[in-house]
Coordinates of N, CA and C in Angstrom, one line a residue:
X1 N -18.1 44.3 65.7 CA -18.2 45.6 64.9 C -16.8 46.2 64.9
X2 N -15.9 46.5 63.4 CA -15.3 46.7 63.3 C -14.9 48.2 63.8
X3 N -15.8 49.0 64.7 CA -15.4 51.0 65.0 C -15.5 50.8 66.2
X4 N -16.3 49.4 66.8 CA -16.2 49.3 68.1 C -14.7 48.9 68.6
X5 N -14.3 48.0 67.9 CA -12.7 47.6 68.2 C -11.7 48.5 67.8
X6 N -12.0 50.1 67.0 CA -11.1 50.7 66.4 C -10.8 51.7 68.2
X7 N -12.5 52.0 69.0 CA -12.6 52.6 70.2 C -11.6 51.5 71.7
X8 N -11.6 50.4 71.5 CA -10.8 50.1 72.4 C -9.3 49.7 72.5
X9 N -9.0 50.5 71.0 CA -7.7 50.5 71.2 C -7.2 51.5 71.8
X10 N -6.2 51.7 72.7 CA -5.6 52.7 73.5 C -5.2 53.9 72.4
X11 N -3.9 53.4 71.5 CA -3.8 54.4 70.7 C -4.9 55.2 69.9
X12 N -5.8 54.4 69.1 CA -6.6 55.5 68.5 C -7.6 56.3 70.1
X13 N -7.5 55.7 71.1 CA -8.4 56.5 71.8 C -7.4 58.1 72.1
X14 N -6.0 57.5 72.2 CA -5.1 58.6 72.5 C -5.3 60.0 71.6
X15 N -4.7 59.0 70.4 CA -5.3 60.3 69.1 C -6.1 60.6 68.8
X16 N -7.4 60.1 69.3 CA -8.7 60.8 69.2 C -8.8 62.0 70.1
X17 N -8.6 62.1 70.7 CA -8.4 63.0 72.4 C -7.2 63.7 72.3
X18 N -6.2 63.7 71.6 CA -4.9 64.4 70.8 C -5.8 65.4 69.8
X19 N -7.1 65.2 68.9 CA -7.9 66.2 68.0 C -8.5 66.9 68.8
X20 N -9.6 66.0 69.8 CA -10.3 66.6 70.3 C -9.7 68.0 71.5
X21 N -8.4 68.1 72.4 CA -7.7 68.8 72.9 C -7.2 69.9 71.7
X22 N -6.7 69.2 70.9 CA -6.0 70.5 69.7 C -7.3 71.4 69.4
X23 N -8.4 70.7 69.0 CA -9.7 71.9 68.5 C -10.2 72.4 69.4
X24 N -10.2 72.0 70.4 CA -11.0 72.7 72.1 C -9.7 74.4 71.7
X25 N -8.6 74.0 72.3 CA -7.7 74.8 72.2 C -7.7 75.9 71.4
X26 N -7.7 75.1 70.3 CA -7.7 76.6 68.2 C -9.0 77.0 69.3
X27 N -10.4 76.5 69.3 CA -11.5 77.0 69.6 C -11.5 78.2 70.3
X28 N -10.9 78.1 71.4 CA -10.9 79.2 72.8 C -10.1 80.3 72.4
X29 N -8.8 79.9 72.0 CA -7.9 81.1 71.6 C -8.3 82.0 70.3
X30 N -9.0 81.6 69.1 CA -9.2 82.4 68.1 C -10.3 83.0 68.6
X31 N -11.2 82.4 69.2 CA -12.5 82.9 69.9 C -12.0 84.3 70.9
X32 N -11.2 83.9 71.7 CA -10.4 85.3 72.9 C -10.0 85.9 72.1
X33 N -9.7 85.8 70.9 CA -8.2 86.7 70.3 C -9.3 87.8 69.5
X34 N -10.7 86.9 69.3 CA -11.6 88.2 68.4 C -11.0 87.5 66.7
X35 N -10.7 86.9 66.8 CA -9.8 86.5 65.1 C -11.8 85.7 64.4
X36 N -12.3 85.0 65.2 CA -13.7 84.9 64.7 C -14.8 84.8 66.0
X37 N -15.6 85.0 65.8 CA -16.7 84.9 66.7 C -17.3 83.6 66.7
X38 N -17.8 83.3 68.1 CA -18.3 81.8 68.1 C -19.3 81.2 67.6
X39 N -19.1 80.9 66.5 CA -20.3 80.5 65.6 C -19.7 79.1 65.1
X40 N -20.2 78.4 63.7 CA -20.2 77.1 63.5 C -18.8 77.2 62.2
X41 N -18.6 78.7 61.9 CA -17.5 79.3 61.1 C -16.2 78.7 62.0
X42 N -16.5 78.8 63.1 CA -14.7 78.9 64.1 C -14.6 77.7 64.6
X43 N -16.0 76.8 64.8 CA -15.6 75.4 65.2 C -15.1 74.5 64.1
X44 N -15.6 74.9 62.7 CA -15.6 74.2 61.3 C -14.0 74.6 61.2
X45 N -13.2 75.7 61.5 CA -11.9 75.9 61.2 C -11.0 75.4 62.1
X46 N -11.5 75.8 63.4 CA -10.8 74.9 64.6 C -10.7 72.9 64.3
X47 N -11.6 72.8 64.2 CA -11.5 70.9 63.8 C -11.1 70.7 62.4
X48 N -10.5 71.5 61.4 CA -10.6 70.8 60.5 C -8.6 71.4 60.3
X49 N -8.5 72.3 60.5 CA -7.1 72.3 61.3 C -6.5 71.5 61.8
X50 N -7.1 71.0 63.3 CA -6.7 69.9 64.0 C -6.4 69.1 62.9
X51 N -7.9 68.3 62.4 CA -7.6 67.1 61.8 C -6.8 66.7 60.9
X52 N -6.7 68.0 59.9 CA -5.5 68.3 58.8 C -4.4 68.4 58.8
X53 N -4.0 68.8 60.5 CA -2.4 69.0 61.0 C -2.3 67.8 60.9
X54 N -2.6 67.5 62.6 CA -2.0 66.2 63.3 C -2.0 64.8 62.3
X55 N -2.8 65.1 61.4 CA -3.1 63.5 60.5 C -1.9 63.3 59.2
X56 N -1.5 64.8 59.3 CA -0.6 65.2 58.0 C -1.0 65.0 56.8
X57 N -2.0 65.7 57.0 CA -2.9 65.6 55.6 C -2.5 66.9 54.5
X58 N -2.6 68.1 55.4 CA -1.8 69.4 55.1 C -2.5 70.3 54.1
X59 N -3.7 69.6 54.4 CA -5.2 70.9 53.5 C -5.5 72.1 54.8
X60 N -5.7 73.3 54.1 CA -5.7 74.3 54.8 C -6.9 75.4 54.0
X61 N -7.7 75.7 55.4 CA -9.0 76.9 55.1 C -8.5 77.7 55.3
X62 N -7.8 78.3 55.9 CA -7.1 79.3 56.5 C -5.7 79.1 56.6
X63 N -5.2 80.6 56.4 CA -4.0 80.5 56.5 C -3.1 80.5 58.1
X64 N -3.0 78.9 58.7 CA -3.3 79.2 60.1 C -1.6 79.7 60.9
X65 N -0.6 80.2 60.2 CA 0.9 80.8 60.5 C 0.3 82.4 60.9
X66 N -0.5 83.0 60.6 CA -1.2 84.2 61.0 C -2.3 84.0 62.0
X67 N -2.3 82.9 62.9 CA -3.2 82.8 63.7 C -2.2 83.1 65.5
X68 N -3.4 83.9 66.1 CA -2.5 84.5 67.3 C -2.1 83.4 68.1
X69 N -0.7 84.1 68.6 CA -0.2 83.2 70.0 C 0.6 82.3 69.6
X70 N 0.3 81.3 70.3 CA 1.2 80.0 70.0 C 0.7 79.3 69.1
X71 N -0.7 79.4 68.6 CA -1.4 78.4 67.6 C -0.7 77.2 66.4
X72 N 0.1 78.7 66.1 CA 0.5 78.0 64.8 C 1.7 77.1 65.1
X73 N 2.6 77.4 66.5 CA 3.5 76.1 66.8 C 3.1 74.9 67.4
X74 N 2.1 75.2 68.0 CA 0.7 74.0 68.4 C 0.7 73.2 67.2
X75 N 0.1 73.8 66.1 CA -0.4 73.0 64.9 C 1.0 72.2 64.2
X76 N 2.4 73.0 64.5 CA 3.3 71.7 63.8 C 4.1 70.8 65.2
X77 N 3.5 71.2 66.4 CA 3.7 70.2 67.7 C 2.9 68.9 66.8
X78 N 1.6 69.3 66.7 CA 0.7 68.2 66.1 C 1.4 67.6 65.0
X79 N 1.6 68.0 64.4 CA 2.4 67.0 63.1 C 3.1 66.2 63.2
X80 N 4.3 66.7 64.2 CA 5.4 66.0 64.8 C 4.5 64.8 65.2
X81 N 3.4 64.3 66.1 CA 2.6 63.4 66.9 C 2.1 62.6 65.6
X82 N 2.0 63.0 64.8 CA 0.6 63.0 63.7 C 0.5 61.2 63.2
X83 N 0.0 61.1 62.6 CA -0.6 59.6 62.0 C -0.6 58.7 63.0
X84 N -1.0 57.4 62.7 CA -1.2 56.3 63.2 C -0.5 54.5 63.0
X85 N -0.2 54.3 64.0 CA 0.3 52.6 63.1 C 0.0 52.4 61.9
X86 N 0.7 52.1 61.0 CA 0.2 52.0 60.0 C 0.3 52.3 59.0
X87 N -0.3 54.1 59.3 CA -0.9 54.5 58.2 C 0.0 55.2 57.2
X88 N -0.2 56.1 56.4 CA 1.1 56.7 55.2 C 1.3 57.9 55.1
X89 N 0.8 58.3 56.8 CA 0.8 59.8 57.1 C 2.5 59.8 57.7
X90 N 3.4 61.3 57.8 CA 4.4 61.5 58.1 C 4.3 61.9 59.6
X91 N 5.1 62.1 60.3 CA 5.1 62.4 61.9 C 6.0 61.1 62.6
X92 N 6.3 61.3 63.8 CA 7.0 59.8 64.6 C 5.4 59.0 64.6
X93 N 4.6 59.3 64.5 CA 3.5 58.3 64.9 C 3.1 58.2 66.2
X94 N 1.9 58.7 66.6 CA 1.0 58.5 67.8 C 1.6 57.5 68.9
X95 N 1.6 55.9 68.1 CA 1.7 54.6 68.8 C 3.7 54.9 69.6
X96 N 4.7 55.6 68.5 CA 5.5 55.5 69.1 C 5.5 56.7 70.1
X97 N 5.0 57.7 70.1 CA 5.1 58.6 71.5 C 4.5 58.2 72.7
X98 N 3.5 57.4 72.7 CA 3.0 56.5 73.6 C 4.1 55.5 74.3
X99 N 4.7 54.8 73.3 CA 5.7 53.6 73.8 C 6.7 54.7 74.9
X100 N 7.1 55.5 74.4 CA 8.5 56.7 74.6 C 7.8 57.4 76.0
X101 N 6.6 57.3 76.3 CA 6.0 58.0 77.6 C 5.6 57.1 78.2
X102 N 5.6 55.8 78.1 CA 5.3 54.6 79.1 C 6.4 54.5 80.0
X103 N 7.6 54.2 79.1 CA 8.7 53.7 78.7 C 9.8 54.9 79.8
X104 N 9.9 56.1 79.5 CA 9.8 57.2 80.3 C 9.1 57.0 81.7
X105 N 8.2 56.5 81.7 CA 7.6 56.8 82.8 C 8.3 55.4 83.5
X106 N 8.4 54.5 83.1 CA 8.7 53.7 84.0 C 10.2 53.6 84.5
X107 N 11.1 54.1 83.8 CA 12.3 54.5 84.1 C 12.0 55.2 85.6
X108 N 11.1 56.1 85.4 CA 11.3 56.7 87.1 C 10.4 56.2 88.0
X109 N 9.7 55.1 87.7 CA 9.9 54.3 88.9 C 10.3 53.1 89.0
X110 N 11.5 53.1 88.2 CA 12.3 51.9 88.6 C 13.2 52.7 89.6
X111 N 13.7 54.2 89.2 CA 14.8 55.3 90.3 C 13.7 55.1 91.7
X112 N 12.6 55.1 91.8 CA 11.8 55.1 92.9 C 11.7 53.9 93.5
X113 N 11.5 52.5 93.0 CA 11.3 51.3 93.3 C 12.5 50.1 92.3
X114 N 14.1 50.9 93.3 CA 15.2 50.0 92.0 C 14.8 48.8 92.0
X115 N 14.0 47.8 93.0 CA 13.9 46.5 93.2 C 12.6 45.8 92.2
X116 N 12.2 47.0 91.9 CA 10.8 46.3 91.5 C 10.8 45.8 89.8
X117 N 10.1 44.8 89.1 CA 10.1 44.4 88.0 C 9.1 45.0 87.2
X118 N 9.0 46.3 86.5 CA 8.0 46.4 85.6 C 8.4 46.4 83.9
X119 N 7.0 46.7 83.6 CA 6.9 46.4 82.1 C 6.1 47.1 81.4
X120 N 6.5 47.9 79.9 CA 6.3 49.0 79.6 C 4.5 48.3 78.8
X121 N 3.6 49.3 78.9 CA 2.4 48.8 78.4 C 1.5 49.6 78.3
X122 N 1.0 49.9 76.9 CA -0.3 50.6 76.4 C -1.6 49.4 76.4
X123 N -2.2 50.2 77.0 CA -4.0 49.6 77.3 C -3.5 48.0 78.3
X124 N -3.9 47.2 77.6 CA -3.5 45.7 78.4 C -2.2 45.2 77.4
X125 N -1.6 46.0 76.6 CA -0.7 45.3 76.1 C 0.8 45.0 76.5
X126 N 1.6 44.1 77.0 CA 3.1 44.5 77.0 C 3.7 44.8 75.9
X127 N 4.7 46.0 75.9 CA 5.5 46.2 74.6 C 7.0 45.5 75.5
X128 N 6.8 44.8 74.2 CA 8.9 44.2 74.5 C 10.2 44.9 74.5
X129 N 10.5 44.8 75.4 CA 11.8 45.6 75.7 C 12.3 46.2 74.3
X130 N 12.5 44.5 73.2 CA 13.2 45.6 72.1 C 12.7 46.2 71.0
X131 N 11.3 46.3 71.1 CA 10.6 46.9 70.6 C 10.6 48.9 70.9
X132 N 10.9 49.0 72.3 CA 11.2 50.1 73.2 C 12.1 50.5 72.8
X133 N 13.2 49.6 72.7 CA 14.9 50.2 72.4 C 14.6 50.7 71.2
X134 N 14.1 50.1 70.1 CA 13.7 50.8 68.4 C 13.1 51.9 68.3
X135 N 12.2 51.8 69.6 CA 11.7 53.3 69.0 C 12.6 54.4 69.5
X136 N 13.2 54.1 70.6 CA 13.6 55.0 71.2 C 14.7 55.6 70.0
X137 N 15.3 54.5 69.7 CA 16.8 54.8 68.4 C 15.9 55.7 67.2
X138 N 14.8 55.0 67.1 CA 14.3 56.0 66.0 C 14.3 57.1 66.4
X139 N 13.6 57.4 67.7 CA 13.8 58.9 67.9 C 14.5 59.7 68.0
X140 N 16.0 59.2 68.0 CA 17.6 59.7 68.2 C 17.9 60.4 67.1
X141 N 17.6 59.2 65.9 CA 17.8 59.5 64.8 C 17.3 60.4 64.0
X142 N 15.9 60.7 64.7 CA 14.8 61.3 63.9 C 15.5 62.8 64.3
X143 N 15.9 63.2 65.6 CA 16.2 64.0 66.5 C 17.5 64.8 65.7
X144 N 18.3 64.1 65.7 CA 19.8 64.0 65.0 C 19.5 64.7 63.3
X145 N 18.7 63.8 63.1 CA 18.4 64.2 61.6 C 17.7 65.5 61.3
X146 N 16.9 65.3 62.1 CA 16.2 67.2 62.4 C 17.3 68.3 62.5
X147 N 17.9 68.1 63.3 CA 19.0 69.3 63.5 C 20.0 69.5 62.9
X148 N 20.3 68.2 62.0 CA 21.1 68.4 61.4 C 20.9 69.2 59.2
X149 N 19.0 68.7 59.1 CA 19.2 69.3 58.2 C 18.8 70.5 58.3
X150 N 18.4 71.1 59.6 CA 18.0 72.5 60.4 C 19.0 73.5 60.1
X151 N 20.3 72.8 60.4 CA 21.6 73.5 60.4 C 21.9 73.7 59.0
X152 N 21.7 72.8 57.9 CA 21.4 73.0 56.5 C 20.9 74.1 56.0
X153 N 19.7 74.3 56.3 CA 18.4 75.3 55.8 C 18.7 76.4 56.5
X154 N 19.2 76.8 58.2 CA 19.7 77.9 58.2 C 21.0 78.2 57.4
X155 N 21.9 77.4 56.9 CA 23.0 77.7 55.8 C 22.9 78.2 54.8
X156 N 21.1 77.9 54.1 CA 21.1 78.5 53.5 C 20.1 80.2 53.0
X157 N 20.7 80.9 54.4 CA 20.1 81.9 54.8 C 18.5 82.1 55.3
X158 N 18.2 80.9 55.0 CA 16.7 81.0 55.5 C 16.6 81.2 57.3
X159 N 15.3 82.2 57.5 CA 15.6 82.4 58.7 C 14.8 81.1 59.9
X160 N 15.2 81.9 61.1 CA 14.8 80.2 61.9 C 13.4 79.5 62.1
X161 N 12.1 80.6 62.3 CA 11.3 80.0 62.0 C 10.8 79.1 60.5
X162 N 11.1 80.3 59.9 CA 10.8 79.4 58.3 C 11.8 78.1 58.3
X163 N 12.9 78.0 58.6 CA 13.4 76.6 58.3 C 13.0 75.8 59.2
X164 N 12.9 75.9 60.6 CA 12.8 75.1 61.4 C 11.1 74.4 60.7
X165 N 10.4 75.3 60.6 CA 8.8 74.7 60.0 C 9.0 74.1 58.6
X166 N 9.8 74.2 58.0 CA 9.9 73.8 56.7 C 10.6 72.6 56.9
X167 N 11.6 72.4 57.5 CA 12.3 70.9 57.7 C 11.3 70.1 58.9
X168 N 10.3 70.7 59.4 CA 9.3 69.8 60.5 C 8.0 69.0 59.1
X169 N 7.9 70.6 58.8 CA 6.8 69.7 57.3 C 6.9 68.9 56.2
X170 N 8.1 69.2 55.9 CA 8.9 68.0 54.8 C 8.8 66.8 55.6
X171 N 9.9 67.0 57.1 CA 10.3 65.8 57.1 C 9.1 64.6 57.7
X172 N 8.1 65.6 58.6 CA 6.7 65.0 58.5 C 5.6 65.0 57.5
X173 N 6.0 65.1 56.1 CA 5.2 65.3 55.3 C 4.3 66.1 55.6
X174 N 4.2 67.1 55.7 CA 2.8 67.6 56.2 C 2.9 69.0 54.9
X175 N 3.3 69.8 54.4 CA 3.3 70.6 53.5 C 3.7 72.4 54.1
X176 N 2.7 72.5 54.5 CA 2.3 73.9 55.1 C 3.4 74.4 56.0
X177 N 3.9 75.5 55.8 CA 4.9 75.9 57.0 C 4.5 77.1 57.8
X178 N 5.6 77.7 58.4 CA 5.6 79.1 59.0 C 6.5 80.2 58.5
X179 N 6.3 81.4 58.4 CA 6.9 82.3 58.0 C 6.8 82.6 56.7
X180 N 7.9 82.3 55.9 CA 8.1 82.4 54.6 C 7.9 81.8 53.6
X181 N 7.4 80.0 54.5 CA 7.3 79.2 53.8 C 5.6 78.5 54.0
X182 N 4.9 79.7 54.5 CA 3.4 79.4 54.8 C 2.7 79.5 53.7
X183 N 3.3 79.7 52.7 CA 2.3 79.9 51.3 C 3.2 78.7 50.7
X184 N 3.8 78.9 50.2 CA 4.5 77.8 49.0 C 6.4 78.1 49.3
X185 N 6.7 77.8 48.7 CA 8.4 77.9 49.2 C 9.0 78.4 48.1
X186 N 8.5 78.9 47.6 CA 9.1 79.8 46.5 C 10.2 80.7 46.5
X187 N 10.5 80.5 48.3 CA 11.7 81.7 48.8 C 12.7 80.9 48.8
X188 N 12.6 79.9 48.9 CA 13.6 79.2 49.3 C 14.7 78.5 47.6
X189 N 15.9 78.6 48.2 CA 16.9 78.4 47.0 C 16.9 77.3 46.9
X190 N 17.5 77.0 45.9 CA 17.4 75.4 44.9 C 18.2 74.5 46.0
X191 N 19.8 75.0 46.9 CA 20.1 74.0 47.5 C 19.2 74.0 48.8
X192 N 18.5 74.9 49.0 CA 17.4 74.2 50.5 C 16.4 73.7 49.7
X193 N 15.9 73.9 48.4 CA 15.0 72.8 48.0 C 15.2 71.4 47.9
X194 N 16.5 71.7 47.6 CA 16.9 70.1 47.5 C 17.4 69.3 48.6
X195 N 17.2 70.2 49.9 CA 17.3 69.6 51.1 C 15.8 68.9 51.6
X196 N 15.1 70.0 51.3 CA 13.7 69.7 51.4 C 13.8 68.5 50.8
X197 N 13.8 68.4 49.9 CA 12.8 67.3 49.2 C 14.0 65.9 49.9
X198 N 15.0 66.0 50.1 CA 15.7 64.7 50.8 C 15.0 64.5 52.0
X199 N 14.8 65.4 52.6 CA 13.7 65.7 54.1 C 12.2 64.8 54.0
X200 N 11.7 65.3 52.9 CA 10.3 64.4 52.5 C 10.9 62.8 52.7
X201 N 11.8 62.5 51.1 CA 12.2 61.2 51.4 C 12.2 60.5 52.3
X202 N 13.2 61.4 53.8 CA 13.1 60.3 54.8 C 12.1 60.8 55.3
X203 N 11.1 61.7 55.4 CA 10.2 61.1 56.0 C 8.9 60.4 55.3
X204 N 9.1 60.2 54.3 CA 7.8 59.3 53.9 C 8.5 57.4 54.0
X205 N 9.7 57.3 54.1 CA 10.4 56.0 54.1 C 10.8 56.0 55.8
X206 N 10.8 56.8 56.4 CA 10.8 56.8 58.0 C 12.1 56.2 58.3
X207 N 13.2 57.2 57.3 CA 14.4 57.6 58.0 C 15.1 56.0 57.7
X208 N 15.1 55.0 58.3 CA 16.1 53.8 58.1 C 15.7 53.0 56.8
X209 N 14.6 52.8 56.5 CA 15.0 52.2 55.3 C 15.8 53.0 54.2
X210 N 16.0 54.1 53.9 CA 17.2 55.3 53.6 C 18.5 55.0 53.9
X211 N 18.5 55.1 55.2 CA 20.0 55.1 55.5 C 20.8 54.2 55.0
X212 N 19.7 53.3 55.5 CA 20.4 51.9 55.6 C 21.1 51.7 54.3
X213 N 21.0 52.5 53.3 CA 21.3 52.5 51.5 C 23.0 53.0 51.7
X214 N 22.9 53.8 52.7 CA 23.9 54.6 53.0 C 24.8 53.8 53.9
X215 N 24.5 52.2 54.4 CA 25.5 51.6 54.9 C 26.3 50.8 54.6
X216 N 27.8 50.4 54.6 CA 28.9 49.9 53.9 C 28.0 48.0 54.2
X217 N 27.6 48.1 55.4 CA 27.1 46.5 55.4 C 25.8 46.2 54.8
X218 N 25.4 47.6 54.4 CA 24.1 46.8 53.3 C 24.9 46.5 51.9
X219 N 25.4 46.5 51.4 CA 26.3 46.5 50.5 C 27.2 45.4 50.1
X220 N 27.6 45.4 51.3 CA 28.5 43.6 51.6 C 27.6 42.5 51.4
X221 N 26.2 42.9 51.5 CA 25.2 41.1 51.9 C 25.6 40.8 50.4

């Protein structure tokens, strides 16, 4: 049965339990905050949030940038995690944050045990060394590229929340931002639009097949 083998994969059990934590979370805090009462209204908004964020789907019942606390940087943490191997959602992808926290993790107990041989691995799987090294470079890049078109979008007066959420949702596809950019981007000038939308680009092409356009040795083949 093909949903029984979708449950023993590590990653989707991770991201399943990545929704299920995000909506527990929205749940309790809009519930304390008094923003709705606990009924089947605030669970229906809580889960469909989650699902909408983290999957980068970017459909919205509520306008959730007006929701108290930390909620609403919760909800583009999730984005950043969001989709799956695979799939044609924007985010680093679930499977690589997993690699990057094995991988992490075993670094410090190799500083604990210098002698010992291990090996980085989700569920029963080994991941190969250079498989680790890739993601890790993607994340450099991803990292690099973030801040760099961050520094962009604040250039072009936009303030820090609204850019920082606007260059997380482009460049994860995800739509929806914070501040000024939680309705539609209408505030924003033609050269941060046209940042944006290079932001989408690499994130729906996931940053190297892009660049790579941009290298003297793709060119030479």
């Amino acid at each position: 049965n093909r949903r029984v083998e979708y449950l023993k994969d590590t990653g989707f059990r991770v991201y399943l339990g990545m929704i299920v934590v995000f909506s527990l979370l929205f749940l309790l805090n809009i519930v304390n905050s008094r923003l709705y009462e606990f009924n089947l209204d605030s669970i229906r908004h809580s889960i469909f949030a989650s699902v909408t964020i983290i999957t980068t789907t970017g459909f919205t019942t509520e306008n959730f940038s007006l929701w108290p606390g930390f909620l609403p940087y919760l909800l583009l943490v999730g984005a950043f995690m969001g989709a799956c191997s695979q799939s044609v959602g924007g985010g680093i992808k679930a499977w690589r944050v997993l690699i990057m926290i094995n991988q992490a993790y075993k670094e410090i107990l190799n500083i604990i045990h210098p002698n010992a041989v291990l090996s980085t691995k989700i569920g029963n799987k080994v991941i190969d060394s250079k498989i680790a090294e890739k993601v890790w470079g993607f994340f450099s890049i991803y990292v690099f590229i973030f801040m760099f078109l961050l520094m962009a979008m604040l250039g072009t007066g936009l303030n820090f929340e609204s850019a920082f959420s606007a260059i997380g949702a482009c460049l994860n596809n995800l739509g929806p931002g914070l501040g000024d950019v939680a309705n539609n981007y209408k505030s924003v000038n033609e050269v941060g639009k046209l940042i944006l939308c290079f932001a989408m680009i690499l994130g729906r092409l996931e940053i190297f097949t892009l660049l790579v356009l941009f290298t003297p040795a793709f060119w030479r083949r």
